[in-house]
mmCIF file with all atom_site columns, C-alpha atoms in Angstrom:
data_model
loop_
_atom_site.group_PDB
_atom_site.id
_atom_site.type_symbol
_atom_site.label_atom_id
_atom_site.label_alt_id
_atom_site.label_comp_id
_atom_site.label_asym_id
_atom_site.label_entity_id
_atom_site.label_seq_id
_atom_site.pdbx_PDB_ins_code
_atom_site.Cartn_x
_atom_site.Cartn_y
_atom_site.Cartn_z
_atom_site.occupancy
_atom_site.B_iso_or_equiv
_atom_site.pdbx_formal_charge
_atom_site.auth_seq_id
_atom_site.auth_comp_id
_atom_site.auth_asym_id
_atom_site.auth_atom_id
_atom_site.pdbx_PDB_model_num
ATOM 1   C CA . MET A 1 1   ? 32.983 33.919 51.893 1.00 89.00 ? 1   MET A CA 1
ATOM 2   C CA . THR A 1 2   ? 29.576 35.333 53.253 1.00 95.00 ? 2   THR A CA 1
ATOM 3   C CA . ILE A 1 3   ? 29.898 38.348 55.729 1.00 97.00 ? 3   ILE A CA 1
ATOM 4   C CA . PHE A 1 4   ? 26.486 39.447 57.610 1.00 97.00 ? 4   PHE A CA 1
ATOM 5   C CA . LEU A 1 5   ? 27.071 42.948 58.975 1.00 97.00 ? 5   LEU A CA 1
ATOM 6   C CA . CYS A 1 6   ? 24.513 43.266 61.916 1.00 96.00 ? 6   CYS A CA 1
ATOM 7   C CA . GLY A 1 7   ? 23.458 46.048 64.595 1.00 96.00 ? 7   GLY A CA 1
ATOM 8   C CA . PHE A 1 8   ? 21.210 48.702 65.376 1.00 96.00 ? 8   PHE A CA 1
ATOM 9   C CA . MET A 1 9   ? 19.698 51.091 62.833 1.00 93.00 ? 9   MET A CA 1
ATOM 10  C CA . GLY A 1 10  ? 22.138 53.516 61.721 1.00 93.00 ? 10  GLY A CA 1
ATOM 11  C CA . CYS A 1 11  ? 25.323 51.767 62.785 1.00 95.00 ? 11  CYS A CA 1
ATOM 12  C CA . GLY A 1 12  ? 26.708 51.815 59.228 1.00 95.00 ? 12  GLY A CA 1
ATOM 13  C CA . LYS A 1 13  ? 25.895 48.231 57.902 1.00 95.00 ? 13  LYS A CA 1
ATOM 14  C CA . THR A 1 14  ? 25.255 49.540 54.331 1.00 94.00 ? 14  THR A CA 1
ATOM 15  C CA . THR A 1 15  ? 27.657 52.128 54.036 1.00 96.00 ? 15  THR A CA 1
ATOM 16  C CA . VAL A 1 16  ? 30.547 49.982 55.952 1.00 97.00 ? 16  VAL A CA 1
ATOM 17  C CA . GLY A 1 17  ? 29.444 47.284 53.531 1.00 97.00 ? 17  GLY A CA 1
ATOM 18  C CA . GLU A 1 18  ? 29.842 49.041 50.247 1.00 97.00 ? 18  GLU A CA 1
ATOM 19  C CA . ILE A 1 19  ? 33.453 49.972 51.512 1.00 98.00 ? 19  ILE A CA 1
ATOM 20  C CA . LEU A 1 20  ? 34.290 46.282 52.436 1.00 98.00 ? 20  LEU A CA 1
ATOM 21  C CA . ALA A 1 21  ? 32.726 44.657 49.372 1.00 98.00 ? 21  ALA A CA 1
ATOM 22  C CA . LYS A 1 22  ? 34.848 47.155 47.277 1.00 97.00 ? 22  LYS A CA 1
ATOM 23  C CA . GLN A 1 23  ? 38.048 46.177 49.502 1.00 96.00 ? 23  GLN A CA 1
ATOM 24  C CA . LEU A 1 24  ? 37.027 42.352 49.413 1.00 96.00 ? 24  LEU A CA 1
ATOM 25  C CA . GLY A 1 25  ? 35.906 42.145 45.532 1.00 97.00 ? 25  GLY A CA 1
ATOM 26  C CA . LEU A 1 26  ? 32.507 40.933 46.473 1.00 97.00 ? 26  LEU A CA 1
ATOM 27  C CA . PRO A 1 27  ? 28.961 42.226 45.850 1.00 97.00 ? 27  PRO A CA 1
ATOM 28  C CA . LEU A 1 28  ? 27.213 43.970 48.412 1.00 97.00 ? 28  LEU A CA 1
ATOM 29  C CA . ILE A 1 29  ? 23.596 42.852 49.077 1.00 97.00 ? 29  ILE A CA 1
ATOM 30  C CA . ASP A 1 30  ? 21.539 45.174 51.647 1.00 95.00 ? 30  ASP A CA 1
ATOM 31  C CA . THR A 1 31  ? 18.609 42.710 52.576 1.00 95.00 ? 31  THR A CA 1
ATOM 32  C CA . ASP A 1 32  ? 16.400 45.563 52.928 1.00 92.00 ? 32  ASP A CA 1
ATOM 33  C CA . ALA A 1 33  ? 16.766 46.583 49.468 1.00 94.00 ? 33  ALA A CA 1
ATOM 34  C CA . TYR A 1 34  ? 16.574 42.953 48.528 1.00 96.00 ? 34  TYR A CA 1
ATOM 35  C CA . ILE A 1 35  ? 13.125 42.440 50.255 1.00 96.00 ? 35  ILE A CA 1
ATOM 36  C CA . VAL A 1 36  ? 11.828 45.825 48.515 1.00 96.00 ? 36  VAL A CA 1
ATOM 37  C CA . GLU A 1 37  ? 12.983 44.103 45.039 1.00 96.00 ? 37  GLU A CA 1
ATOM 38  C CA . GLN A 1 38  ? 11.216 40.847 46.238 1.00 95.00 ? 38  GLN A CA 1
ATOM 39  C CA . GLU A 1 39  ? 8.224  42.070 47.518 1.00 96.00 ? 39  GLU A CA 1
ATOM 40  C CA . GLY A 1 40  ? 7.619  45.056 44.724 1.00 96.00 ? 40  GLY A CA 1
ATOM 41  C CA . ARG A 1 41  ? 6.713  47.582 47.729 1.00 96.00 ? 41  ARG A CA 1
ATOM 42  C CA . SER A 1 42  ? 8.541  49.887 50.055 1.00 94.00 ? 42  SER A CA 1
ATOM 43  C CA . ILE A 1 43  ? 9.472  48.817 53.908 1.00 91.00 ? 43  ILE A CA 1
ATOM 44  C CA . PRO A 1 44  ? 6.904  51.492 55.108 1.00 89.00 ? 44  PRO A CA 1
ATOM 45  C CA . GLU A 1 45  ? 4.319  49.837 52.426 1.00 94.00 ? 45  GLU A CA 1
ATOM 46  C CA . ILE A 1 46  ? 4.926  46.396 53.815 1.00 94.00 ? 46  ILE A CA 1
ATOM 47  C CA . PHE A 1 47  ? 4.637  47.447 57.574 1.00 89.00 ? 47  PHE A CA 1
ATOM 48  C CA . ALA A 1 48  ? 1.432  49.389 56.842 1.00 91.00 ? 48  ALA A CA 1
ATOM 49  C CA . GLN A 1 49  ? -0.155 46.584 54.642 1.00 95.00 ? 49  GLN A CA 1
ATOM 50  C CA . GLU A 1 50  ? 1.193  43.511 56.291 1.00 95.00 ? 50  GLU A CA 1
ATOM 51  C CA . GLY A 1 51  ? 2.688  44.372 60.068 1.00 92.00 ? 51  GLY A CA 1
ATOM 52  C CA . GLU A 1 52  ? 5.786  43.783 61.470 1.00 88.00 ? 52  GLU A CA 1
ATOM 53  C CA . PRO A 1 53  ? 5.126  40.106 61.762 1.00 91.00 ? 53  PRO A CA 1
ATOM 54  C CA . TYR A 1 54  ? 5.053  39.431 58.149 1.00 95.00 ? 54  TYR A CA 1
ATOM 55  C CA . PHE A 1 55  ? 8.159  41.555 57.287 1.00 93.00 ? 55  PHE A CA 1
ATOM 56  C CA . ARG A 1 56  ? 10.244 39.720 59.867 1.00 90.00 ? 56  ARG A CA 1
ATOM 57  C CA . LYS A 1 57  ? 9.043  36.684 58.501 1.00 93.00 ? 57  LYS A CA 1
ATOM 58  C CA . VAL A 1 58  ? 10.011 37.997 55.020 1.00 95.00 ? 58  VAL A CA 1
ATOM 59  C CA . GLU A 1 59  ? 13.434 39.054 56.429 1.00 93.00 ? 59  GLU A CA 1
ATOM 60  C CA . ALA A 1 60  ? 14.142 35.465 57.960 1.00 93.00 ? 60  ALA A CA 1
ATOM 61  C CA . GLN A 1 61  ? 13.453 34.110 54.409 1.00 94.00 ? 61  GLN A CA 1
ATOM 62  C CA . ALA A 1 62  ? 16.037 36.735 52.937 1.00 94.00 ? 62  ALA A CA 1
ATOM 63  C CA . ILE A 1 63  ? 18.615 35.379 55.378 1.00 93.00 ? 63  ILE A CA 1
ATOM 64  C CA . ARG A 1 64  ? 18.194 31.882 54.667 1.00 92.00 ? 64  ARG A CA 1
ATOM 65  C CA . THR A 1 65  ? 18.374 32.441 50.821 1.00 93.00 ? 65  THR A CA 1
ATOM 66  C CA . LEU A 1 66  ? 21.559 35.030 51.021 1.00 93.00 ? 66  LEU A CA 1
ATOM 67  C CA . CYS A 1 67  ? 23.558 32.394 52.913 1.00 88.00 ? 67  CYS A CA 1
ATOM 68  C CA . THR A 1 68  ? 24.131 31.111 49.881 1.00 87.00 ? 68  THR A CA 1
ATOM 69  C CA . LYS A 1 69  ? 25.778 34.009 48.141 1.00 89.00 ? 69  LYS A CA 1
ATOM 70  C CA . ASN A 1 70  ? 29.319 35.038 48.266 1.00 94.00 ? 70  ASN A CA 1
ATOM 71  C CA . ALA A 1 71  ? 28.925 38.720 49.324 1.00 97.00 ? 71  ALA A CA 1
ATOM 72  C CA . VAL A 1 72  ? 28.810 41.403 51.840 1.00 97.00 ? 72  VAL A CA 1
ATOM 73  C CA . ILE A 1 73  ? 25.121 41.175 53.209 1.00 97.00 ? 73  ILE A CA 1
ATOM 74  C CA . ALA A 1 74  ? 24.059 44.330 55.279 1.00 96.00 ? 74  ALA A CA 1
ATOM 75  C CA . CYS A 1 75  ? 21.209 43.170 57.313 1.00 94.00 ? 75  CYS A CA 1
ATOM 76  C CA . GLY A 1 76  ? 18.258 45.196 58.498 1.00 86.00 ? 76  GLY A CA 1
ATOM 77  C CA . GLY A 1 77  ? 18.534 46.170 62.162 1.00 83.00 ? 77  GLY A CA 1
ATOM 78  C CA . GLY A 1 78  ? 16.127 43.210 63.249 1.00 85.00 ? 78  GLY A CA 1
ATOM 79  C CA . ALA A 1 79  ? 17.394 40.440 60.880 1.00 89.00 ? 79  ALA A CA 1
ATOM 80  C CA . MET A 1 80  ? 19.820 38.931 63.789 1.00 90.00 ? 80  MET A CA 1
ATOM 81  C CA . LEU A 1 81  ? 17.080 39.090 66.519 1.00 88.00 ? 81  LEU A CA 1
ATOM 82  C CA . ASN A 1 82  ? 15.524 36.000 65.223 1.00 90.00 ? 82  ASN A CA 1
ATOM 83  C CA . PRO A 1 83  ? 17.429 33.422 66.547 1.00 91.00 ? 83  PRO A CA 1
ATOM 84  C CA . ASP A 1 84  ? 16.825 30.979 63.583 1.00 90.00 ? 84  ASP A CA 1
ATOM 85  C CA . SER A 1 85  ? 18.288 33.463 61.431 1.00 91.00 ? 85  SER A CA 1
ATOM 86  C CA . ALA A 1 86  ? 21.080 34.305 63.060 1.00 93.00 ? 86  ALA A CA 1
ATOM 87  C CA . ALA A 1 87  ? 22.345 30.487 63.641 1.00 92.00 ? 87  ALA A CA 1
ATOM 88  C CA . TYR A 1 88  ? 21.798 29.952 60.186 1.00 91.00 ? 88  TYR A CA 1
ATOM 89  C CA . ALA A 1 89  ? 23.579 33.089 59.251 1.00 94.00 ? 89  ALA A CA 1
ATOM 90  C CA . ARG A 1 90  ? 26.564 32.233 61.511 1.00 93.00 ? 90  ARG A CA 1
ATOM 91  C CA . LYS A 1 91  ? 26.789 28.483 60.411 1.00 94.00 ? 91  LYS A CA 1
ATOM 92  C CA . ASN A 1 92  ? 27.200 29.574 56.768 1.00 93.00 ? 92  ASN A CA 1
ATOM 93  C CA . GLY A 1 93  ? 29.312 32.902 57.277 1.00 94.00 ? 93  GLY A CA 1
ATOM 94  C CA . ALA A 1 94  ? 30.738 35.514 59.570 1.00 96.00 ? 94  ALA A CA 1
ATOM 95  C CA . VAL A 1 95  ? 28.155 37.380 61.507 1.00 97.00 ? 95  VAL A CA 1
ATOM 96  C CA . VAL A 1 96  ? 29.791 40.801 62.087 1.00 97.00 ? 96  VAL A CA 1
ATOM 97  C CA . LEU A 1 97  ? 28.296 43.463 64.812 1.00 97.00 ? 97  LEU A CA 1
ATOM 98  C CA . LEU A 1 98  ? 29.010 47.058 64.139 1.00 97.00 ? 98  LEU A CA 1
ATOM 99  C CA . ASN A 1 99  ? 29.263 48.067 67.771 1.00 97.00 ? 99  ASN A CA 1
ATOM 100 C CA . GLU A 1 100 ? 28.272 51.892 67.138 1.00 96.00 ? 100 GLU A CA 1
ATOM 101 C CA . SER A 1 101 ? 27.055 54.109 70.198 1.00 96.00 ? 101 SER A CA 1
ATOM 102 C CA . PHE A 1 102 ? 23.243 55.094 70.477 1.00 97.00 ? 102 PHE A CA 1
ATOM 103 C CA . ASP A 1 103 ? 24.095 58.756 69.976 1.00 96.00 ? 103 ASP A CA 1
ATOM 104 C CA . THR A 1 104 ? 25.850 57.866 66.520 1.00 96.00 ? 104 THR A CA 1
ATOM 105 C CA . CYS A 1 105 ? 23.106 55.687 65.511 1.00 95.00 ? 105 CYS A CA 1
ATOM 106 C CA . TYR A 1 106 ? 20.575 58.328 66.484 1.00 95.00 ? 106 TYR A CA 1
ATOM 107 C CA . ALA A 1 107 ? 22.072 61.137 64.925 1.00 94.00 ? 107 ALA A CA 1
ATOM 108 C CA . ARG A 1 108 ? 21.851 59.139 61.529 1.00 93.00 ? 108 ARG A CA 1
ATOM 109 C CA . ILE A 1 109 ? 18.546 57.831 61.782 1.00 92.00 ? 109 ILE A CA 1
ATOM 110 C CA . GLN A 1 110 ? 16.425 60.560 63.210 1.00 89.00 ? 110 GLN A CA 1
ATOM 111 C CA . GLY A 1 111 ? 13.857 61.817 60.980 1.00 78.00 ? 111 GLY A CA 1
ATOM 112 C CA . ASP A 1 112 ? 14.202 59.069 58.490 1.00 74.00 ? 112 ASP A CA 1
ATOM 113 C CA . THR A 1 113 ? 11.025 58.418 56.763 1.00 71.00 ? 113 THR A CA 1
ATOM 114 C CA . ASN A 1 114 ? 12.017 54.793 55.457 1.00 77.00 ? 114 ASN A CA 1
ATOM 115 C CA . ARG A 1 115 ? 12.091 53.219 58.754 1.00 82.00 ? 115 ARG A CA 1
ATOM 116 C CA . PRO A 1 116 ? 8.856  52.868 60.371 1.00 81.00 ? 116 PRO A CA 1
ATOM 117 C CA . ILE A 1 117 ? 10.018 52.020 63.837 1.00 85.00 ? 117 ILE A CA 1
ATOM 118 C CA . VAL A 1 118 ? 11.995 55.354 63.708 1.00 87.00 ? 118 VAL A CA 1
ATOM 119 C CA . GLN A 1 119 ? 8.728  56.990 62.506 1.00 85.00 ? 119 GLN A CA 1
ATOM 120 C CA . ARG A 1 120 ? 6.633  55.685 65.326 1.00 86.00 ? 120 ARG A CA 1
ATOM 121 C CA . SER A 1 121 ? 8.970  55.980 68.185 1.00 91.00 ? 121 SER A CA 1
ATOM 122 C CA . THR A 1 122 ? 10.480 58.617 70.709 1.00 91.00 ? 122 THR A CA 1
ATOM 123 C CA . LYS A 1 123 ? 14.286 59.131 70.953 1.00 94.00 ? 123 LYS A CA 1
ATOM 124 C CA . GLU A 1 124 ? 13.926 57.594 74.376 1.00 96.00 ? 124 GLU A CA 1
ATOM 125 C CA . GLU A 1 125 ? 11.726 54.513 73.076 1.00 95.00 ? 125 GLU A CA 1
ATOM 126 C CA . LEU A 1 126 ? 14.647 53.804 70.534 1.00 94.00 ? 126 LEU A CA 1
ATOM 127 C CA . HIS A 1 127 ? 17.206 54.257 72.905 1.00 96.00 ? 127 HIS A CA 1
ATOM 128 C CA . GLN A 1 128 ? 15.594 51.318 75.072 1.00 97.00 ? 128 GLN A CA 1
ATOM 129 C CA . LEU A 1 129 ? 15.165 49.298 71.868 1.00 95.00 ? 129 LEU A CA 1
ATOM 130 C CA . PHE A 1 130 ? 18.719 49.544 71.240 1.00 96.00 ? 130 PHE A CA 1
ATOM 131 C CA . ASP A 1 131 ? 19.633 48.631 74.530 1.00 96.00 ? 131 ASP A CA 1
ATOM 132 C CA . GLN A 1 132 ? 17.323 45.508 74.469 1.00 95.00 ? 132 GLN A CA 1
ATOM 133 C CA . ARG A 1 133 ? 18.876 44.701 71.228 1.00 95.00 ? 133 ARG A CA 1
ATOM 134 C CA . ALA A 1 134 ? 22.602 45.227 72.285 1.00 95.00 ? 134 ALA A CA 1
ATOM 135 C CA . GLY A 1 135 ? 23.091 41.783 73.988 1.00 94.00 ? 135 GLY A CA 1
ATOM 136 C CA . ILE A 1 136 ? 21.069 39.729 71.446 1.00 94.00 ? 136 ILE A CA 1
ATOM 137 C CA . TYR A 1 137 ? 23.420 41.170 68.326 1.00 95.00 ? 137 TYR A CA 1
ATOM 138 C CA . ARG A 1 138 ? 26.513 40.478 70.716 1.00 95.00 ? 138 ARG A CA 1
ATOM 139 C CA . ALA A 1 139 ? 25.281 36.713 71.284 1.00 95.00 ? 139 ALA A CA 1
ATOM 140 C CA . HIS A 1 140 ? 24.752 35.839 67.708 1.00 94.00 ? 140 HIS A CA 1
ATOM 141 C CA . ALA A 1 141 ? 27.758 37.792 66.201 1.00 96.00 ? 141 ALA A CA 1
ATOM 142 C CA . SER A 1 142 ? 30.774 35.683 65.437 1.00 95.00 ? 142 SER A CA 1
ATOM 143 C CA . HIS A 1 143 ? 33.048 38.825 65.545 1.00 97.00 ? 143 HIS A CA 1
ATOM 144 C CA . VAL A 1 144 ? 32.414 42.440 67.176 1.00 97.00 ? 144 VAL A CA 1
ATOM 145 C CA . VAL A 1 145 ? 34.051 45.681 65.782 1.00 97.00 ? 145 VAL A CA 1
ATOM 146 C CA . ASP A 1 146 ? 33.621 48.597 67.617 1.00 96.00 ? 146 ASP A CA 1
ATOM 147 C CA . GLY A 1 147 ? 32.883 51.742 66.146 1.00 94.00 ? 147 GLY A CA 1
ATOM 148 C CA . GLY A 1 148 ? 33.513 55.399 66.908 1.00 94.00 ? 148 GLY A CA 1
ATOM 149 C CA . VAL A 1 149 ? 35.780 55.717 63.540 1.00 96.00 ? 149 VAL A CA 1
ATOM 150 C CA . SER A 1 150 ? 35.160 56.253 60.053 1.00 96.00 ? 150 SER A CA 1
ATOM 151 C CA . PRO A 1 151 ? 33.634 54.019 57.886 1.00 96.00 ? 151 PRO A CA 1
ATOM 152 C CA . GLU A 1 152 ? 36.729 53.075 56.037 1.00 97.00 ? 152 GLU A CA 1
ATOM 153 C CA . GLN A 1 153 ? 38.537 52.478 59.250 1.00 97.00 ? 153 GLN A CA 1
ATOM 154 C CA . MET A 1 154 ? 35.423 50.387 60.294 1.00 97.00 ? 154 MET A CA 1
ATOM 155 C CA . ALA A 1 155 ? 35.684 48.437 56.838 1.00 98.00 ? 155 ALA A CA 1
ATOM 156 C CA . GLU A 1 156 ? 39.301 47.974 57.579 1.00 97.00 ? 156 GLU A CA 1
ATOM 157 C CA . ARG A 1 157 ? 38.499 46.322 60.844 1.00 97.00 ? 157 ARG A CA 1
ATOM 158 C CA . VAL A 1 158 ? 35.794 43.936 59.790 1.00 98.00 ? 158 VAL A CA 1
ATOM 159 C CA . ALA A 1 159 ? 38.018 42.812 57.156 1.00 97.00 ? 159 ALA A CA 1
ATOM 160 C CA . ALA A 1 160 ? 40.748 42.136 59.523 1.00 97.00 ? 160 ALA A CA 1
ATOM 161 C CA . ALA A 1 161 ? 38.201 40.371 61.673 1.00 96.00 ? 161 ALA A CA 1
ATOM 162 C CA . VAL A 1 162 ? 36.877 37.881 59.149 1.00 95.00 ? 162 VAL A CA 1
ATOM 163 C CA . GLN A 1 163 ? 40.613 36.840 57.705 1.00 87.00 ? 163 GLN A CA 1
#
């Protein structure tokens, strides 16, 4: 079973993914950590040296590679914005949107120096980005799991949705 967790930055993909992976006896693969390992440099370095389009290309390749894994995959916030990546993930696993509020996401990401988009954006710009991405995430998800609960409860909701 391959489960792709998607959603906006700070929605809990990695945290919920860790709990879910333990519950299901699967490994957790964080696409951002996977890309850092493959590239040998941090995400801010990739953005600074190569730009966002390059990062998105590498991210799309990571999704294709990871589709073959039996794992819980915590996707970067932009991974499922690529229609080809989203279709490939959905064809090869369950794509679960962690549907968390903007305020919750923002509280978790503000001041995060490892997120280039957060560093260069105001709260209003991030809210606009959140709104732009919401429909795209929803369109590509095979399951939508509403937030507003603890990570443990969210993981239980995801497990119930995919089984």
